[in-house]
Amino acid sequence: MCKKQIWRHRRNTETLSIKQQGLCFKTRTNAEVIIFFIHLNFIRLNFNMFVTDIRKEFYDVVVNQRVALFVSPDIDALCACKVLQALFHCDQVQYTLVPVAGWQDLGTAFMEHKEQYQYFVLINCGANVDLLETLQPEEDSVFFICDTHRPVDVVNVYNDTQIKLLIKQDDDLGVPSYDDIFRDDEEDEEGDGDDSGNESDGSAEPSGKRRRYDEDALERRIERQRARREWEARRREILFDYEQYEFHGTSAALVMFELAWVMSKDTKDMLWWSVIGVTDQWVHDKIPHMKYVTDIATLQRHVSRHNHRNEDEENSLSIDCMRITFEYDLRLVLYQHWSLYESICNSCYTSCSFKLWSINGQKKLQEFLADMGLPLKQVRQKFNSMDMSIKENLREVIEESANKFSMKDIRVQTFAVNFGFKNRFLASDVVHAAAALLENVEKDEMPTDNFIKALDCLSRSNLERLHLGIDLAKKKLKAIQQTVASCICTNLILSQGPFLYCHLLEGTPDVKLFSKPLALTLLCKYLLKAFICSTRNKRCKILPLIMAAPLDVEKGTVIVLGIPPESETSDKKNFFGRAFEKAAESTSSRTLHDHFDTSGAYD
């Protein structure tokens, strides 16, 4: 990639023309030339397409336009979509919503809509590839990308005519400097042209002088070629360091909520959607713990602001009232919509702590329940049916007993919402419910139908659909727990040198569920934690895990996922994206790298 390709939109033919043999100015004074170069240096220092004023540079641009909205099928993207939809409805912006599951879907969707739309908004897709190279759009097409995937492709960063990144600047992006990765090819051409021109001018000189000049010109050419090779080698090294790890940045839903906030159009529903988006990143282990805590603190300030503003409404506690609260709650999945016993058995944290796949683990669980002093009848019935006297101080009782059993992290910072008198949900409850609806395999429905149902369950007017999602999530979590127990007990996890490997075979119970990326991700992370708790091999405890599951039995394809080693201090950076690409090249395997998570699932 040369500077000419990147800068072509900045050239003004009325003031200058750039030719192969150099720069030819059509300016009248030297002062204009000096001003031009000052401006050019300023451009090079500030030459990127990160949007700094999201209202002015994004929303005010699209508010009077027709917009195509391409949304990735993950919960954070759904929440960002809900926030943006609410803003669009408020300002009567015309838009078309298109779910895109992978790069092929994105390409197809763009081809279908490129004639009708000039402006495209991409949520959680598009940032980590050269989008213009992938889609080949017309020069008047403009893409606004709100994507958590990192690293951002460098060509996207340094081309600000058609691509605008809606990405928080305080994220640790580590983008290489422009001059380290782009080179002006015209400089080389100009140098070569000068040499040839000088040689022709010196043809009338004595042969000795001409010979010495030829030798000097050759040396200069060799020096330039050597310098270019060194620059290209350094560029490859810089890009390799920048692109080798995949990770995630600030939640797209939080970015969209902050847009609504700066426009003074934020509502409690928008705030709740942004809470769910951040919680999705925590549930699916996409961000480090400290990043989660930082974003939670940001959201807590917004929650306090909204609660203070609506104190009268909350005190009245009407049937339509919505109240968001910050809490330290239990790391027990769906426990308020399940029995406490089922939740403990199917939560990754408690299951791995007790090693519930073993007989000793089951004994430990019974000891834990006895230590809490709760009647078994109460523990095994639905949470809503438990005695009020038990529920009032349940969290304190569980935390006290958990400390005795070395579960010191049984509590986690989170948010809860109350809709009226009887409907209460933790943010993680909604994440699990929406993910279960999004990847529902019980009915042979189109992915678009599941996408719409998952989107609908986020609205408080569709609580029935949310409860349906919770029921599906319970089945999914049970299937994950049973599959983990089966893999551990039958030694399906193999050590393959530098990594661990597990392959779910056809005929495995619920194997169809794990053909979906989010479900396979939860299973993979659960399984790695369980394996670390059960193995005595210290070396295996620091290895990454690769997991494969059947994708399409008729076609004989599998979906493959790689996750980094388990660590409390992990920065959640995943190196499997590049590793899978290199492995596919070296083995000449037929692979389809179609998912937006490059180190996630591969077909």
Coordinates of C-alpha atoms in Angstrom, one line a residue:
M1 CA 0.0 0.0 0.0
C2 CA 1.5 3.4 -1.0
K3 CA 0.7 6.9 0.1
K4 CA -0.8 7.7 -3.3
Q5 CA -3.6 5.2 -2.7
I6 CA -4.2 6.5 0.8
W7 CA -4.0 10.2 0.0
R8 CA -5.8 10.4 -3.3
H9 CA -8.8 12.0 -1.7
R10 CA -6.7 14.8 -0.3
R11 CA -5.4 16.0 -3.6
N12 CA -6.8 19.2 -5.0
T13 CA -6.2 19.5 -8.7
E14 CA -6.7 23.3 -8.6
T15 CA -3.6 23.7 -6.4
L16 CA -1.3 20.9 -7.3
S17 CA -0.9 17.9 -9.6
I18 CA 1.2 14.9 -8.7
K19 CA 3.0 13.2 -11.6
Q20 CA 5.2 10.1 -11.7
Q21 CA 8.3 12.2 -12.0
G22 CA 7.6 14.3 -8.9
L23 CA 5.5 17.2 -7.6
C24 CA 4.5 20.0 -10.0
F25 CA 2.8 22.9 -8.2
K26 CA 0.4 25.3 -9.9
T27 CA 0.8 27.8 -7.2
R28 CA 1.6 31.5 -7.6
T29 CA 3.9 32.2 -4.7
N30 CA 6.5 30.4 -2.5
A31 CA 4.3 31.2 0.5
E32 CA 1.6 29.0 -0.9
V33 CA 4.0 26.1 -1.3
I34 CA 5.2 26.5 2.3
I35 CA 1.6 26.6 3.6
F36 CA 0.9 23.5 1.6
F37 CA 3.7 21.5 3.2
I38 CA 2.8 22.7 6.6
H39 CA -0.8 21.4 5.9
L40 CA 0.6 18.2 4.5
N41 CA 2.7 17.5 7.7
F42 CA -0.3 18.3 9.8
I43 CA -2.3 15.7 7.8
R44 CA 0.3 13.1 8.4
L45 CA 0.3 13.7 12.1
N46 CA -3.5 13.5 12.4
F47 CA -4.2 11.1 9.5
N48 CA -6.6 8.6 10.8
M49 CA -10.3 8.0 10.7
F50 CA -11.2 7.7 14.4
V51 CA -14.3 9.8 15.0
T52 CA -13.6 12.2 17.9
D53 CA -17.0 14.0 18.0
I54 CA -19.5 11.1 17.6
R55 CA -22.5 13.4 17.4
K56 CA -21.1 15.8 14.8
E57 CA -19.1 13.4 12.7
F58 CA -21.6 10.5 12.8
Y59 CA -25.1 11.2 14.0
D60 CA -25.5 14.6 12.4
V61 CA -24.3 13.1 9.1
V62 CA -26.8 10.3 8.9
V63 CA -29.8 11.8 10.7
N64 CA -31.2 13.1 7.4
Q65 CA -30.1 10.1 5.3
R66 CA -31.3 6.6 4.6
V67 CA -29.1 4.1 6.4
A68 CA -28.2 0.4 6.1
L69 CA -27.6 -1.1 9.5
F70 CA -25.5 -4.3 9.4
V71 CA -25.4 -6.1 12.8
S72 CA -23.3 -9.0 14.0
P73 CA -25.1 -11.9 15.9
D74 CA -23.8 -11.3 19.4
I75 CA -25.5 -9.8 22.4
D76 CA -23.4 -6.7 22.7
A77 CA -24.2 -5.9 19.0
L78 CA -27.9 -6.5 19.6
C79 CA -27.9 -4.0 22.5
A80 CA -26.0 -1.4 20.5
C81 CA -28.5 -1.9 17.7
K82 CA -31.4 -1.3 20.2
V83 CA -29.9 1.9 21.4
L84 CA -29.3 3.2 17.8
Q85 CA -32.8 2.1 16.8
A86 CA -34.3 4.1 19.6
L87 CA -32.3 7.2 18.5
F88 CA -33.4 6.6 14.9
H89 CA -37.0 6.3 15.9
C90 CA -36.8 9.5 17.9
D91 CA -35.5 11.4 14.9
Q92 CA -37.5 9.5 12.3
V93 CA -34.3 8.3 10.5
Q94 CA -35.1 5.8 7.7
Y95 CA -33.0 2.6 8.0
T96 CA -32.9 -1.0 7.1
L97 CA -31.7 -3.6 9.6
V98 CA -29.7 -6.6 8.2
P99 CA -28.2 -9.3 10.4
V100 CA -24.8 -10.5 9.1
A101 CA -23.4 -13.7 10.6
G102 CA -20.0 -13.6 8.8
W103 CA -17.9 -12.1 6.1
Q104 CA -19.9 -13.8 3.3
D105 CA -23.2 -12.5 4.7
L106 CA -21.7 -9.0 5.0
G107 CA -20.5 -9.1 1.3
T108 CA -23.9 -10.4 0.1
A109 CA -25.8 -7.8 2.2
F110 CA -23.7 -5.0 0.8
M111 CA -24.2 -6.1 -2.8
E112 CA -27.9 -6.1 -2.2
H113 CA -28.0 -2.6 -0.7
K114 CA -25.2 -0.7 -2.3
E115 CA -27.4 0.8 -5.0
Q116 CA -30.0 2.1 -2.5
Y117 CA -27.8 3.4 0.3
Q118 CA -24.8 5.7 0.6
Y119 CA -24.3 5.3 4.4
F120 CA -23.7 2.0 6.1
V121 CA -23.4 1.4 9.9
L122 CA -21.6 -1.8 10.9
I123 CA -21.9 -3.0 14.5
N124 CA -19.3 -5.5 15.8
C125 CA -18.1 -6.3 12.3
G126 CA -15.8 -4.8 9.7
A127 CA -13.0 -3.2 11.7
N128 CA -10.4 -6.0 11.7
V129 CA -10.1 -6.4 7.9
D130 CA -9.4 -4.1 5.0
L131 CA -13.1 -3.3 4.4
L132 CA -12.7 -1.4 1.1
E133 CA -10.7 -4.3 -0.3
T134 CA -13.3 -6.8 0.9
L135 CA -16.4 -5.0 -0.3
Q136 CA -15.0 -3.0 -3.3
P137 CA -17.5 -0.1 -2.8
E138 CA -18.1 2.9 -4.9
E139 CA -16.1 6.0 -3.9
D140 CA -19.2 7.8 -2.5
S141 CA -20.1 5.0 0.0
V142 CA -19.4 5.8 3.6
F143 CA -19.0 3.2 6.4
F144 CA -19.4 4.0 10.1
I145 CA -17.9 1.1 12.1
C146 CA -18.7 0.5 15.8
D147 CA -16.8 -2.7 16.4
T148 CA -15.1 -4.2 19.5
H149 CA -12.8 -6.5 17.5
R150 CA -9.2 -5.7 17.8
P151 CA -6.7 -5.0 16.2
V152 CA -8.2 -2.6 13.8
D153 CA -6.9 -3.1 10.3
V154 CA -4.3 -0.4 9.5
V155 CA -5.7 0.5 6.1
N156 CA -9.0 1.3 7.8
V157 CA -7.2 3.5 10.3
Y158 CA -5.4 5.5 7.7
N159 CA -8.2 6.0 5.1
D160 CA -10.6 8.6 6.4
T161 CA -12.7 9.3 3.3
Q162 CA -15.0 6.2 3.3
I163 CA -14.4 4.6 6.7
K164 CA -15.2 6.2 10.1
L165 CA -14.4 4.3 13.2
L166 CA -16.7 4.8 16.2
I167 CA -14.2 3.5 18.7
K168 CA -13.2 4.9 22.1
Q169 CA -9.8 6.6 22.0
D170 CA -8.9 5.4 25.5
D171 CA -8.8 1.8 24.3
D172 CA -5.2 0.5 24.1
L173 CA -5.2 0.3 20.3
G174 CA -1.4 0.3 19.7
V175 CA -1.8 1.3 16.0
P176 CA 1.6 1.6 14.2
S177 CA 2.6 5.0 13.0
Y178 CA 1.8 5.9 9.4
D179 CA 5.5 6.2 8.1
D180 CA 6.3 2.7 9.6
I181 CA 3.8 0.9 7.4
F182 CA 3.2 3.0 4.3
R183 CA 5.9 4.3 1.9
D184 CA 5.6 6.7 -1.0
D185 CA 6.4 4.7 -4.1
E186 CA 6.7 8.0 -6.1
E187 CA 9.8 8.9 -4.1
D188 CA 11.6 5.9 -5.5
E189 CA 10.3 6.5 -9.0
E190 CA 11.5 10.1 -8.8
G191 CA 15.0 9.0 -7.6
D192 CA 15.3 6.5 -10.4
G193 CA 14.1 9.2 -12.9
D194 CA 16.7 11.6 -11.7
D195 CA 19.5 9.1 -12.2
S196 CA 18.5 8.2 -15.7
G197 CA 18.1 11.9 -16.6
N198 CA 21.5 12.8 -15.2
E199 CA 23.1 10.0 -17.2
S200 CA 21.7 11.3 -20.4
D201 CA 22.8 14.8 -19.6
G202 CA 26.4 13.6 -18.9
S203 CA 26.7 11.8 -22.3
A204 CA 28.8 14.7 -23.7
E205 CA 31.3 14.5 -20.8
P206 CA 34.6 12.5 -21.0
S207 CA 34.2 8.8 -20.7
G208 CA 36.2 8.8 -17.3
K209 CA 33.8 11.2 -15.7
R210 CA 30.8 9.3 -17.1
R211 CA 32.1 6.0 -15.8
R212 CA 32.6 7.5 -12.3
Y213 CA 29.1 9.0 -12.5
D214 CA 27.6 5.6 -13.5
E215 CA 29.3 4.0 -10.6
D216 CA 27.9 6.6 -8.2
A217 CA 24.4 6.3 -9.6
L218 CA 24.6 2.5 -9.3
E219 CA 25.7 2.8 -5.7
R220 CA 22.9 5.2 -4.9
R221 CA 20.4 2.8 -6.6
I222 CA 21.7 -0.2 -4.6
E223 CA 21.6 1.8 -1.4
R224 CA 18.0 2.8 -2.1
Q225 CA 17.1 -0.8 -2.8
R226 CA 18.8 -2.0 0.4
A227 CA 17.0 0.7 2.4
R228 CA 13.7 -0.4 0.9
R229 CA 14.3 -4.1 1.8
E230 CA 15.2 -3.1 5.3
W231 CA 12.0 -0.9 5.6
E232 CA 9.9 -3.8 4.2
A233 CA 11.4 -6.2 6.7
R234 CA 10.8 -3.8 9.5
R235 CA 7.2 -3.2 8.3
R236 CA 6.5 -7.0 8.3
E237 CA 7.8 -7.3 11.8
I238 CA 5.7 -4.3 13.0
L239 CA 2.5 -5.6 11.4
F240 CA 3.1 -9.1 12.8
D241 CA 3.5 -7.7 16.3
Y242 CA 0.4 -5.6 15.8
E243 CA -1.9 -8.2 14.2
Q244 CA -0.8 -11.5 15.9
Y245 CA -3.3 -11.2 18.9
E246 CA -7.0 -10.7 18.8
F247 CA -8.8 -9.1 21.6
H248 CA -11.9 -6.9 22.4
G249 CA -12.3 -3.2 23.2
T250 CA -15.1 -1.2 24.8
S251 CA -18.6 -2.5 24.4
A252 CA -20.4 -1.2 21.2
A253 CA -23.6 -0.8 23.3
L254 CA -21.7 1.5 25.7
V255 CA -20.4 3.6 22.8
M256 CA -23.9 4.0 21.5
F257 CA -25.3 4.9 24.9
E258 CA -22.6 7.6 25.3
L259 CA -23.8 9.0 21.9
A260 CA -27.3 9.2 23.3
W261 CA -26.0 10.8 26.5
V262 CA -24.1 13.6 24.7
M263 CA -27.2 14.3 22.8
S264 CA -29.3 14.4 26.0
K265 CA -31.5 11.6 24.6
D266 CA -30.5 8.8 26.9
T267 CA -33.2 6.8 28.6
K268 CA -33.3 4.0 31.2
D269 CA -34.0 1.5 28.6
M270 CA -30.9 2.6 26.6
L271 CA -28.8 2.5 29.9
W272 CA -30.1 -1.1 30.6
W273 CA -29.1 -2.2 27.1
S274 CA -25.6 -0.8 27.6
V275 CA -25.4 -2.7 30.9
I276 CA -26.3 -5.9 29.1
G277 CA -23.7 -5.2 26.4
V278 CA -20.9 -4.8 28.9
T279 CA -22.1 -7.9 30.9
D280 CA -22.1 -9.9 27.7
Q281 CA -18.4 -9.2 27.3
W282 CA -17.8 -10.5 30.9
V283 CA -20.1 -13.6 30.5
H284 CA -18.3 -14.7 27.3
D285 CA -14.9 -13.8 28.7
K286 CA -14.0 -11.2 26.1
I287 CA -12.4 -8.6 28.3
P288 CA -10.0 -8.6 31.3
H289 CA -11.5 -8.3 34.7
M290 CA -10.1 -4.8 35.2
K291 CA -11.7 -3.6 32.0
Y292 CA -15.0 -4.9 33.2
V293 CA -14.7 -3.2 36.5
T294 CA -13.8 0.1 34.8
D295 CA -16.8 0.0 32.5
I296 CA -19.1 -1.0 35.3
A297 CA -17.9 2.0 37.3
T298 CA -18.8 4.2 34.3
L299 CA -22.3 2.7 34.0
Q300 CA -22.8 3.0 37.8
R301 CA -22.4 6.8 37.5
H302 CA -25.1 6.9 34.8
V303 CA -27.4 4.6 36.9
S304 CA -27.0 7.0 39.9
R305 CA -27.8 9.9 37.6
H306 CA -30.9 8.3 36.2
N307 CA -32.1 7.1 39.6
H308 CA -31.7 10.5 41.2
R309 CA -33.6 12.1 38.2
N310 CA -36.5 9.6 38.6
E311 CA -36.8 9.3 42.4
D312 CA -40.5 10.2 42.4
E313 CA -41.3 7.5 39.8
E314 CA -39.4 4.9 41.7
N315 CA -41.0 5.7 45.0
S316 CA -44.4 5.3 43.5
L317 CA -43.3 1.8 42.2
S318 CA -46.0 1.7 39.5
I319 CA -46.6 -1.4 37.4
D320 CA -44.7 0.2 34.5
C321 CA -41.8 1.4 36.6
M322 CA -38.3 0.5 35.6
R323 CA -35.5 0.6 38.2
I324 CA -31.8 -0.3 37.7
T325 CA -29.7 -1.0 40.7
F326 CA -25.9 -1.7 41.1
E327 CA -25.3 -4.8 43.3
Y328 CA -22.7 -7.3 44.4
D329 CA -24.6 -10.5 43.5
L330 CA -23.8 -14.2 43.4
R331 CA -21.9 -15.9 40.5
L332 CA -24.8 -18.4 40.2
V333 CA -26.4 -18.5 36.8
L334 CA -30.1 -17.7 36.6
Y335 CA -30.5 -18.6 40.3
Q336 CA -33.5 -16.3 40.7
H337 CA -35.3 -18.1 37.9
W338 CA -34.2 -21.6 38.8
S339 CA -33.7 -23.7 42.0
L340 CA -30.6 -22.8 44.0
Y341 CA -29.5 -26.4 43.7
E342 CA -29.7 -26.5 39.9
S343 CA -28.0 -23.1 39.7
I344 CA -25.0 -24.2 41.8
C345 CA -24.7 -27.5 39.8
N346 CA -24.7 -25.7 36.4
S347 CA -22.6 -22.6 37.2
C348 CA -19.1 -22.8 36.0
Y349 CA -17.6 -21.2 39.1
T350 CA -19.2 -23.5 41.7
S351 CA -19.1 -26.6 39.5
C352 CA -15.3 -26.3 38.9
S353 CA -14.7 -25.4 42.6
F354 CA -16.5 -28.5 43.8
K355 CA -15.5 -30.7 40.8
L356 CA -19.1 -31.8 40.6
W357 CA -18.2 -34.4 37.9
S358 CA -16.7 -36.6 40.6
I359 CA -18.1 -38.4 43.6
N360 CA -16.0 -36.4 46.0
G361 CA -17.3 -33.3 44.3
Q362 CA -20.9 -34.3 45.0
K363 CA -20.0 -35.0 48.6
K364 CA -18.5 -31.5 48.9
L365 CA -21.7 -30.0 47.5
Q366 CA -23.8 -31.7 50.2
E367 CA -21.4 -30.5 52.9
F368 CA -21.7 -27.0 51.5
L369 CA -25.5 -27.1 51.6
A370 CA -25.3 -28.5 55.1
D371 CA -23.0 -25.7 56.2
M372 CA -25.4 -23.1 55.0
G373 CA -28.1 -24.7 57.1
L374 CA -30.7 -24.5 54.4
P375 CA -33.4 -27.3 54.3
L376 CA -32.9 -29.5 51.2
K377 CA -36.5 -29.0 50.3
Q378 CA -36.0 -25.2 50.1
V379 CA -32.8 -25.5 48.0
R380 CA -34.4 -27.8 45.4
Q381 CA -37.5 -25.8 44.8
K382 CA -37.8 -22.7 42.6
F383 CA -36.2 -19.6 44.0
N384 CA -39.5 -17.7 43.9
S385 CA -41.1 -20.3 46.0
M386 CA -38.5 -20.3 48.8
D387 CA -39.5 -18.8 52.2
M388 CA -39.0 -15.1 52.4
S389 CA -37.1 -15.5 55.7
I390 CA -34.5 -17.5 53.8
K391 CA -34.3 -15.3 50.7
E392 CA -33.8 -12.1 52.7
N393 CA -30.3 -13.0 53.8
L394 CA -29.5 -15.7 51.3
R395 CA -26.6 -13.9 49.7
E396 CA -24.8 -13.4 53.0
V397 CA -25.3 -17.0 54.1
I398 CA -24.0 -18.3 50.8
E399 CA -21.0 -16.0 50.8
E400 CA -20.1 -17.0 54.4
S401 CA -20.1 -20.7 53.6
A402 CA -18.4 -20.2 50.2
N403 CA -15.4 -18.6 52.0
K404 CA -15.0 -21.8 54.1
F405 CA -14.9 -23.8 50.8
S406 CA -12.2 -21.5 49.2
M407 CA -14.8 -19.8 46.9
K408 CA -13.8 -16.2 47.8
D409 CA -15.0 -14.8 44.5
I410 CA -18.5 -16.0 44.8
R411 CA -19.8 -12.4 44.5
V412 CA -19.4 -10.1 41.4
Q413 CA -20.2 -6.5 40.6
T414 CA -23.3 -6.4 38.4
F415 CA -26.6 -4.7 37.8
A416 CA -30.2 -5.8 38.3
V417 CA -33.5 -4.4 36.9
N418 CA -37.0 -4.4 38.3
F419 CA -40.0 -4.0 36.0
G420 CA -42.9 -3.2 38.2
F421 CA -43.5 -5.4 41.3
K422 CA -42.7 -8.9 40.3
N423 CA -40.2 -9.0 37.4
R424 CA -36.6 -8.8 38.4
F425 CA -33.6 -9.8 36.3
L426 CA -29.8 -9.7 36.6
A427 CA -27.9 -8.4 33.6
S428 CA -26.3 -11.9 33.2
D429 CA -29.8 -13.5 33.1
V430 CA -30.7 -11.4 30.1
V431 CA -27.4 -12.2 28.4
H432 CA -27.9 -16.0 28.7
A433 CA -31.6 -15.7 27.6
A434 CA -30.8 -13.6 24.5
A435 CA -27.9 -15.9 23.6
A436 CA -30.1 -19.0 23.9
L437 CA -32.7 -17.4 21.6
L438 CA -30.1 -16.2 19.2
E439 CA -28.6 -19.8 18.8
N440 CA -31.8 -21.8 19.3
V441 CA -31.5 -25.2 17.6
E442 CA -34.8 -26.7 18.8
K443 CA -36.7 -25.5 15.8
D444 CA -35.4 -25.4 12.2
E445 CA -35.8 -21.7 11.9
M446 CA -33.8 -19.2 9.8
P447 CA -31.0 -17.4 11.7
T448 CA -32.7 -14.2 10.9
D449 CA -35.8 -15.3 12.8
N450 CA -33.7 -16.2 15.8
F451 CA -32.0 -12.8 15.5
I452 CA -35.3 -10.9 15.6
K453 CA -36.5 -12.9 18.6
A454 CA -33.3 -12.3 20.6
L455 CA -33.6 -8.6 19.7
D456 CA -37.2 -8.5 20.9
C457 CA -36.5 -10.1 24.2
L458 CA -34.4 -7.1 25.2
S459 CA -37.5 -4.9 25.3
R460 CA -39.5 -4.7 28.5
S461 CA -42.7 -5.0 26.5
N462 CA -41.6 -8.6 25.5
L463 CA -41.1 -10.2 28.9
E464 CA -42.8 -13.4 27.8
R465 CA -40.1 -13.9 25.1
L466 CA -37.4 -13.1 27.7
H467 CA -38.8 -15.9 30.0
L468 CA -38.8 -18.3 27.0
G469 CA -35.2 -17.4 26.5
I470 CA -34.4 -18.1 30.2
D471 CA -36.0 -21.6 29.8
L472 CA -33.8 -22.3 26.7
A473 CA -30.8 -21.0 28.6
K474 CA -31.4 -23.5 31.4
K475 CA -31.4 -26.4 28.9
K476 CA -28.2 -25.0 27.3
L477 CA -26.4 -24.7 30.6
K478 CA -27.4 -28.2 31.6
A479 CA -26.1 -29.5 28.3
I480 CA -22.8 -27.7 28.8
Q481 CA -22.4 -29.0 32.3
Q482 CA -23.1 -32.6 31.2
T483 CA -20.7 -32.4 28.2
V484 CA -18.0 -31.0 30.5
A485 CA -18.5 -33.9 32.9
S486 CA -18.5 -36.4 30.1
C487 CA -15.3 -35.0 28.6
I488 CA -13.4 -35.0 31.9
C489 CA -14.6 -38.5 33.0
T490 CA -13.7 -40.1 29.6
N491 CA -10.4 -38.2 29.2
L492 CA -11.4 -36.6 25.9
I493 CA -9.0 -33.7 26.4
L494 CA -5.7 -34.6 24.9
S495 CA -2.3 -32.9 25.3
Q496 CA -1.0 -32.2 21.8
G497 CA 2.4 -30.7 22.6
P498 CA 1.9 -26.9 22.9
F499 CA -1.9 -27.1 23.3
L500 CA -4.8 -29.1 24.6
Y501 CA -7.3 -30.6 22.1
C502 CA -10.9 -31.9 22.4
H503 CA -13.1 -33.1 19.6
L504 CA -16.8 -33.7 20.1
L505 CA -17.8 -36.6 17.9
E506 CA -21.1 -37.1 16.0
G507 CA -23.6 -38.7 18.3
T508 CA -22.5 -36.8 21.4
P509 CA -25.7 -35.6 23.3
D510 CA -26.6 -32.0 22.4
V511 CA -23.8 -31.8 19.9
K512 CA -26.0 -29.8 17.5
L513 CA -26.1 -27.0 20.1
F514 CA -22.3 -26.7 20.0
S515 CA -22.3 -26.0 16.3
K516 CA -23.0 -22.4 17.3
P517 CA -20.1 -20.0 18.2
L518 CA -21.5 -18.6 21.5
A519 CA -22.5 -22.0 22.9
L520 CA -19.1 -23.5 21.8
T521 CA -17.3 -20.6 23.4
L522 CA -19.0 -21.1 26.8
L523 CA -18.4 -24.9 26.6
C524 CA -14.7 -24.4 25.7
K525 CA -14.0 -22.0 28.6
Y526 CA -16.0 -24.1 31.1
L527 CA -14.1 -27.2 29.9
L528 CA -10.7 -25.6 30.2
K529 CA -11.4 -24.4 33.8
A530 CA -12.7 -27.9 34.7
F531 CA -9.6 -29.6 33.2
I532 CA -7.3 -27.3 35.2
C533 CA -9.1 -28.1 38.4
S534 CA -9.0 -31.8 37.8
T535 CA -5.5 -32.4 36.4
R536 CA -2.3 -32.7 38.4
N537 CA -0.1 -32.0 35.4
K538 CA 1.3 -28.5 36.1
R539 CA 2.4 -28.0 32.5
C540 CA -1.1 -28.7 31.1
K541 CA -2.5 -26.0 33.4
I542 CA -0.8 -23.3 31.3
L543 CA -1.8 -24.6 27.9
P544 CA -4.4 -23.2 25.5
L545 CA -7.3 -25.3 24.3
I546 CA -8.5 -26.1 20.8
M547 CA -12.0 -27.6 20.5
A548 CA -13.8 -29.0 17.4
A549 CA -17.5 -29.9 17.0
P550 CA -19.5 -31.1 14.1
L551 CA -21.0 -28.2 12.0
D552 CA -22.8 -30.0 9.2
V553 CA -22.9 -33.8 9.4
E554 CA -24.0 -34.2 5.7
K555 CA -21.1 -32.0 4.4
G556 CA -18.6 -33.5 6.9
T557 CA -17.6 -30.0 8.2
V558 CA -16.5 -29.1 11.7
I559 CA -16.4 -25.8 13.6
V560 CA -13.1 -25.2 15.4
L561 CA -12.4 -22.8 18.3
G562 CA -9.2 -21.8 20.1
I563 CA -8.9 -20.1 23.5
P564 CA -5.8 -18.9 25.3
P565 CA -4.5 -20.4 28.6
E566 CA -6.6 -19.8 31.7
S567 CA -5.1 -17.1 34.0
E568 CA -6.3 -14.7 36.6
T569 CA -4.1 -12.0 35.1
S570 CA -5.0 -12.8 31.5
D571 CA -5.4 -9.9 29.1
K572 CA -7.8 -12.0 27.0
K573 CA -5.6 -11.8 23.9
N574 CA -6.1 -14.7 21.6
F575 CA -3.4 -15.8 19.1
F576 CA -5.3 -18.6 17.4
G577 CA -6.6 -16.4 14.5
R578 CA -3.1 -16.2 12.8
A579 CA -2.2 -19.7 14.0
F580 CA -5.3 -21.2 12.2
E581 CA -4.5 -19.3 9.0
K582 CA -0.9 -20.5 8.9
A583 CA -1.9 -24.1 9.7
A584 CA -4.5 -24.1 6.9
E585 CA -1.9 -22.8 4.5
S586 CA 0.8 -25.3 5.5
T587 CA -1.5 -28.3 5.3
S588 CA -3.5 -27.1 2.3
S589 CA -6.7 -27.8 4.2
R590 CA -10.0 -26.6 3.0
T591 CA -11.1 -24.0 5.5
L592 CA -13.6 -21.1 5.5
H593 CA -12.5 -18.2 7.8
D594 CA -15.9 -16.6 7.8
H595 CA -16.5 -15.5 11.4
F596 CA -15.8 -11.9 12.6
D597 CA -13.9 -13.4 15.6
T598 CA -10.8 -14.4 13.6
S599 CA -9.5 -16.6 16.4
G600 CA -12.9 -17.8 17.2
A601 CA -14.8 -20.3 15.1
Y602 CA -13.7 -21.7 11.8
D603 CA -15.7 -23.8 9.4

